[in-house]
Short mmCIF file of C-alpha atoms and ligand atoms in Angstrom, two decimals:
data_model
loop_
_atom_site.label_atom_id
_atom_site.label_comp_id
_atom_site.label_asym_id
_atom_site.label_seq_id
_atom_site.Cartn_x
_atom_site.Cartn_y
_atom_site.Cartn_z
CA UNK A 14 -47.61 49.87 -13.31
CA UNK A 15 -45.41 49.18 -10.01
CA UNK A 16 -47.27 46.10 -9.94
CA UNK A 17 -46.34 44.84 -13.27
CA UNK A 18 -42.71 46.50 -12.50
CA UNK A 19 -42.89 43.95 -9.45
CA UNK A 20 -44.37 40.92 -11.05
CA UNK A 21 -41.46 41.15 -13.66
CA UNK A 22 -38.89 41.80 -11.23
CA UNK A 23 -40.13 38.44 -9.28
CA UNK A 24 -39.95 36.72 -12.98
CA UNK A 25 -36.54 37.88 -13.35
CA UNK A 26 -35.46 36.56 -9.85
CA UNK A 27 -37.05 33.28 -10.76
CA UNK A 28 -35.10 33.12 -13.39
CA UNK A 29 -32.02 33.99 -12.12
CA UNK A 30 -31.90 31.65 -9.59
CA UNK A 31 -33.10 28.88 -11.71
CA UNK A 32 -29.92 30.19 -13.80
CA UNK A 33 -27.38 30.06 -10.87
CA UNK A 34 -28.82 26.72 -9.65
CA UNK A 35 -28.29 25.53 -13.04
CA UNK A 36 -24.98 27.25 -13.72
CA UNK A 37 -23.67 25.90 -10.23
CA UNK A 38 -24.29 22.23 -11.08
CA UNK A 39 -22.52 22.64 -14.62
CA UNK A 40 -19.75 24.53 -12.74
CA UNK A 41 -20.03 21.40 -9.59
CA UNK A 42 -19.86 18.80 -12.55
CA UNK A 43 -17.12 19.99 -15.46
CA UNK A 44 -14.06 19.46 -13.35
CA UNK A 45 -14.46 16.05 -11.66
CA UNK A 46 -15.89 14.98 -15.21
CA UNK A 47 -12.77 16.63 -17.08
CA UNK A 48 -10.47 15.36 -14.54
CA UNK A 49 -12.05 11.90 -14.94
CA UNK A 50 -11.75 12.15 -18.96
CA UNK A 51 -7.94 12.82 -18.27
CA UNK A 52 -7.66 9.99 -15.69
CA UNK A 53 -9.30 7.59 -18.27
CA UNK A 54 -7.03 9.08 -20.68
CA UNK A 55 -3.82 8.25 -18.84
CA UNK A 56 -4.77 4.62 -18.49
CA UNK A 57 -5.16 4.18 -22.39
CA UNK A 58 -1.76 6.14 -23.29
CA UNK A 59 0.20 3.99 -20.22
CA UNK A 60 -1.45 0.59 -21.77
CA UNK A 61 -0.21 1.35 -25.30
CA UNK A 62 3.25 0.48 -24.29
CA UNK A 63 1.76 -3.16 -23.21
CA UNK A 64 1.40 -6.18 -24.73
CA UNK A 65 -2.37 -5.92 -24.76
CA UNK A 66 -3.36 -2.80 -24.67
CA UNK A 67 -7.17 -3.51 -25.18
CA UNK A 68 -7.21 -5.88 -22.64
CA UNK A 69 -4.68 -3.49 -19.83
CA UNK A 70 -7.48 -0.76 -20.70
CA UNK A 71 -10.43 -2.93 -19.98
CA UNK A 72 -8.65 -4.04 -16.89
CA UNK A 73 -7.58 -0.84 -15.51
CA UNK A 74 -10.23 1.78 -16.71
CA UNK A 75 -12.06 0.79 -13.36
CA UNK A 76 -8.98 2.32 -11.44
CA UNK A 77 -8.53 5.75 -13.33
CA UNK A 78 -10.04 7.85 -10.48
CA UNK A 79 -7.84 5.57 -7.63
CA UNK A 80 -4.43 5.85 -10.24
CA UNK A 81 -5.18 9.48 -11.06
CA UNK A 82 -2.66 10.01 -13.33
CA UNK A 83 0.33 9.07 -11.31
CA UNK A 84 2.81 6.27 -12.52
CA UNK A 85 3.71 5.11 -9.42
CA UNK A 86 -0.08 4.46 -8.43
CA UNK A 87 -0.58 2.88 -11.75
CA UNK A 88 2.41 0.57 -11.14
CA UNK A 89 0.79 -0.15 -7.11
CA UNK A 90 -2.38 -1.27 -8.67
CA UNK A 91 -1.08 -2.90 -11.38
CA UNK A 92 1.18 -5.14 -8.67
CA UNK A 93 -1.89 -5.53 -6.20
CA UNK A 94 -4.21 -6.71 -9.03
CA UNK A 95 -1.52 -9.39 -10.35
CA UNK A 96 -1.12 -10.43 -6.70
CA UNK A 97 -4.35 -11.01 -5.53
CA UNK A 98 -5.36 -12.78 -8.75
CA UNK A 99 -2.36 -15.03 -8.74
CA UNK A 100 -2.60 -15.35 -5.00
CA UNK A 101 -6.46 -16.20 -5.75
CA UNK A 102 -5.55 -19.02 -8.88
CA UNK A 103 -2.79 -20.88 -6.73
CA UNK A 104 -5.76 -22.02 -4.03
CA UNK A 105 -7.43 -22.55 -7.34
CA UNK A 106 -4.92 -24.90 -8.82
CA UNK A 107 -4.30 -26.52 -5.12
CA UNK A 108 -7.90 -27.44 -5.12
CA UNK A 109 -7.46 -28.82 -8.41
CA UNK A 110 -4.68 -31.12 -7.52
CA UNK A 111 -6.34 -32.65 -4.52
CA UNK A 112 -9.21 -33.74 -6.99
CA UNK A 113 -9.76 -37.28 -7.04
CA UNK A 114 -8.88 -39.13 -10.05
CA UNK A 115 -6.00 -37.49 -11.68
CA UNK A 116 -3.29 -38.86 -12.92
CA UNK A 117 0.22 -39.07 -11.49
CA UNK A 118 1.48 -36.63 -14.28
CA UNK A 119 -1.35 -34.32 -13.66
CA UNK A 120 -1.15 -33.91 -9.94
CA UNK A 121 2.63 -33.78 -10.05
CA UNK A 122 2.41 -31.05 -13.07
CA UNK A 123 0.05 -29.09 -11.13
CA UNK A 124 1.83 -29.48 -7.95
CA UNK A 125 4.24 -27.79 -9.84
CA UNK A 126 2.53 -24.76 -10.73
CA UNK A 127 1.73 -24.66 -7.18
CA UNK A 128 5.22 -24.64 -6.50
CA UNK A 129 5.89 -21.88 -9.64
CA UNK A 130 2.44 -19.60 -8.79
CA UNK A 131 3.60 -19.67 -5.39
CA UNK A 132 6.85 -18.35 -5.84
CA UNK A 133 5.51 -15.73 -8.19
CA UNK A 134 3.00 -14.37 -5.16
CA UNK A 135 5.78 -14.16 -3.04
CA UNK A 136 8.02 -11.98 -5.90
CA UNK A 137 4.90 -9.54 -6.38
CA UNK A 138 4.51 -9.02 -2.51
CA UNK A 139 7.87 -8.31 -1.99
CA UNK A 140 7.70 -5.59 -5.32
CA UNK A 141 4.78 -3.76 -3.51
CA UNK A 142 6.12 -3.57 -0.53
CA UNK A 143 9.72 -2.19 -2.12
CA UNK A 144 7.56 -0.02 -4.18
CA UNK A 145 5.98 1.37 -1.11
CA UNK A 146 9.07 3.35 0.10
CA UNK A 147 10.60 4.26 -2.61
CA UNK A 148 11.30 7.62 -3.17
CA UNK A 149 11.82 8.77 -7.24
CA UNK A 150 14.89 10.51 -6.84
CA UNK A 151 16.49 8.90 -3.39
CA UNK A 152 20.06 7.34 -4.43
CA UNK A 153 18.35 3.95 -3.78
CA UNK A 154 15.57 4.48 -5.98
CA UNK A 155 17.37 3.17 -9.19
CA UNK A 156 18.22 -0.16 -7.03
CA UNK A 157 14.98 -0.56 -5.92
CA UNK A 158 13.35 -0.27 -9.04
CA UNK A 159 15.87 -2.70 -10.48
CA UNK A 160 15.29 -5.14 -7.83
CA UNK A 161 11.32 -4.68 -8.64
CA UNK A 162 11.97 -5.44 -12.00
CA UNK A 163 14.21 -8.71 -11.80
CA UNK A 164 11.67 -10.09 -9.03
CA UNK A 165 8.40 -9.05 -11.22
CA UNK A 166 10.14 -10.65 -14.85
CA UNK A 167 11.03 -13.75 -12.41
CA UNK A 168 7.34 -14.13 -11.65
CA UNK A 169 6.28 -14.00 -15.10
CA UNK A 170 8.98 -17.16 -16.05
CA UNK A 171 7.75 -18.72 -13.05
CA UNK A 172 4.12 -18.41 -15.14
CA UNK A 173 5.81 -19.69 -18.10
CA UNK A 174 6.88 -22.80 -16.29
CA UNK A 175 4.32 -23.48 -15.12
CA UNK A 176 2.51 -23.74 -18.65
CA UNK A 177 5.16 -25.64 -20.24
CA UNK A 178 5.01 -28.06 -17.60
CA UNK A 179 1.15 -28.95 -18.60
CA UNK A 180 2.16 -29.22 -22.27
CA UNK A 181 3.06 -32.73 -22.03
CA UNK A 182 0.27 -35.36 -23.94
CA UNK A 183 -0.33 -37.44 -20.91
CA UNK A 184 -2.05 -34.31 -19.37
CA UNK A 185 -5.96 -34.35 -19.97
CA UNK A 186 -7.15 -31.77 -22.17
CA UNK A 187 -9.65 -29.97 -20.63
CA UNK A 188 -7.60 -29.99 -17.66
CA UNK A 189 -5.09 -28.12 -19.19
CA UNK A 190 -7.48 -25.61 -20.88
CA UNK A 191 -8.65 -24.79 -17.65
CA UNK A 192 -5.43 -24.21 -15.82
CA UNK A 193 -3.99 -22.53 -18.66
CA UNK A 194 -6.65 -20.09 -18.99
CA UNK A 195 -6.47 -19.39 -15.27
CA UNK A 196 -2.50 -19.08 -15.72
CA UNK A 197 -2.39 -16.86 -18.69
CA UNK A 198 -4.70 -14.19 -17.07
CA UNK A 199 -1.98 -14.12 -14.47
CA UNK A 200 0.45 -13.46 -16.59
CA UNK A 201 -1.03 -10.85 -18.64
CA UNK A 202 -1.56 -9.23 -15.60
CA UNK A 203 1.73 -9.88 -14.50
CA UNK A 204 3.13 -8.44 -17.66
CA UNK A 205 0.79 -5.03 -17.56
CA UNK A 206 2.44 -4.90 -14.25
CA UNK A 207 6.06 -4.90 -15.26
CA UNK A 208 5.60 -2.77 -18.15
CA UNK A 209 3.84 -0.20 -15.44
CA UNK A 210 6.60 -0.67 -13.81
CA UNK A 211 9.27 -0.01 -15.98
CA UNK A 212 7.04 3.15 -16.90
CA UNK A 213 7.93 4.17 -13.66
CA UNK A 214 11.04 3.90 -13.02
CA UNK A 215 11.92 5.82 -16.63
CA UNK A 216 9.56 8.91 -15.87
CA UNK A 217 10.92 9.02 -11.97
CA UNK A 218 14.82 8.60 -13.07
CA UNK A 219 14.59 11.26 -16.22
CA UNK A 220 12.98 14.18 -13.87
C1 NAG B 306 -6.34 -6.66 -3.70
O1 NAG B 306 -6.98 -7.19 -2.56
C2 NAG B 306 -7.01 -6.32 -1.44
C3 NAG B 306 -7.58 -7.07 -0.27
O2 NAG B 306 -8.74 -7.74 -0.62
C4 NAG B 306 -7.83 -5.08 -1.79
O3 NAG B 306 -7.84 -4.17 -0.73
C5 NAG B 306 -7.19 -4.40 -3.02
O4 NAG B 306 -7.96 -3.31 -3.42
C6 NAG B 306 -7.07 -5.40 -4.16
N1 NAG B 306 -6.33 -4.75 -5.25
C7 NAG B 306 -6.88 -4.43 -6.41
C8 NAG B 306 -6.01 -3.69 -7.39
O5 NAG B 306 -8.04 -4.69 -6.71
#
């Protein structure tokens, strides 16, 4: 009797712990999942405001956990990823135009986008770094963001340009396929990046 009594009470232990172990990892695993679900979630809303939203969620889904809900961290990443990539297409293009055999009208239009890409790295470093500071709610904040936004709409003309300058017939067509393609991911990135942006600056200035 006290040994059955014991056997069952040893069962019952088992099984408890096998319980609390089990319970614990639920208990470990619900929040990072939920908050992950809500990051995830915050990317898809903030991208239906975009251009593209299919493509702004594909590209950003990667960053919920980093962005974590927060605006300004969405408009950061946004602004880092259009940099680096259109940092990373001008040395494309510049290897490009020192290919041999193009014509004079190809390596001048590409020297152009050079010129235009160029300008539009230097407009997106200058927006993180202004971003960087910025306080939502400091009296300069509304400037800041302002400047941000003329300086991040400037790069996506500059991308513009840049296209309309390979539109010309003399310029071979696969050529201008390529460079276009390369171009146009810029600019959709560019453009998720000043919508983000704008997003931003209307959720810090109506706190
Ligand atoms: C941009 O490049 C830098 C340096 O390589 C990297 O640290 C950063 O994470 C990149 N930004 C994004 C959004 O991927």
């Amino acid at each position: 009797m006290a040994a059955a009594g014991f056997f069952f009470s040893v069962t019952a232990l088992v099984i408890l712990i096998q319980l609390a172990t089990n319970l614990n990892s639920c208990l470990a695993a619900t929040p990072v999942h939920r908050s992950g679900r809500r990051s995830t979630q915050f990317i898809r809303t903030s991208c239906r405001t975009t251009l593209h939203p299919n493509l702004c969620f594909t590209t950003f889904a990667r960053y919920a956990t980093r962005v974590r809900g927060s605006s300004r961290s969405l408009a950061t990443t946004a602004l880092s990823l259009a940099f680096n990539t259109t940092h990373f297409t001008t040395k494309s293009i510049i290897s490009l135009s020192k290919r041999h055999g193009l014509k004079r009208r190809e390596a001048a239009a590409l020297r152009d986008c050079v010129e235009q890409l160029g300008d539009s790295v230097n407009e997106l470093k200058y927006s993180i770094t202004k971003l960087s500071p910025a306080t939502a709610g400091s009296r300069d904040f509304r400037r800041q963001m302002s400047d941000i936004q003329t300086w991040v709409s400037a790069a996506l003309t500059n991308e513009d340009t840049c296209m309309d300058g390979l539109s010309g017939k003399s310029i071979n067509r696969n050529l201008k396929t390529g460079v276009r393609r390369r171009v146009v991911k810029v600019a959709h990135l560019t453009s998720f990046a000043l919508a983000f942006v704008n997003r931003y600056a209307a959720a810090a200035t109506h706190k």
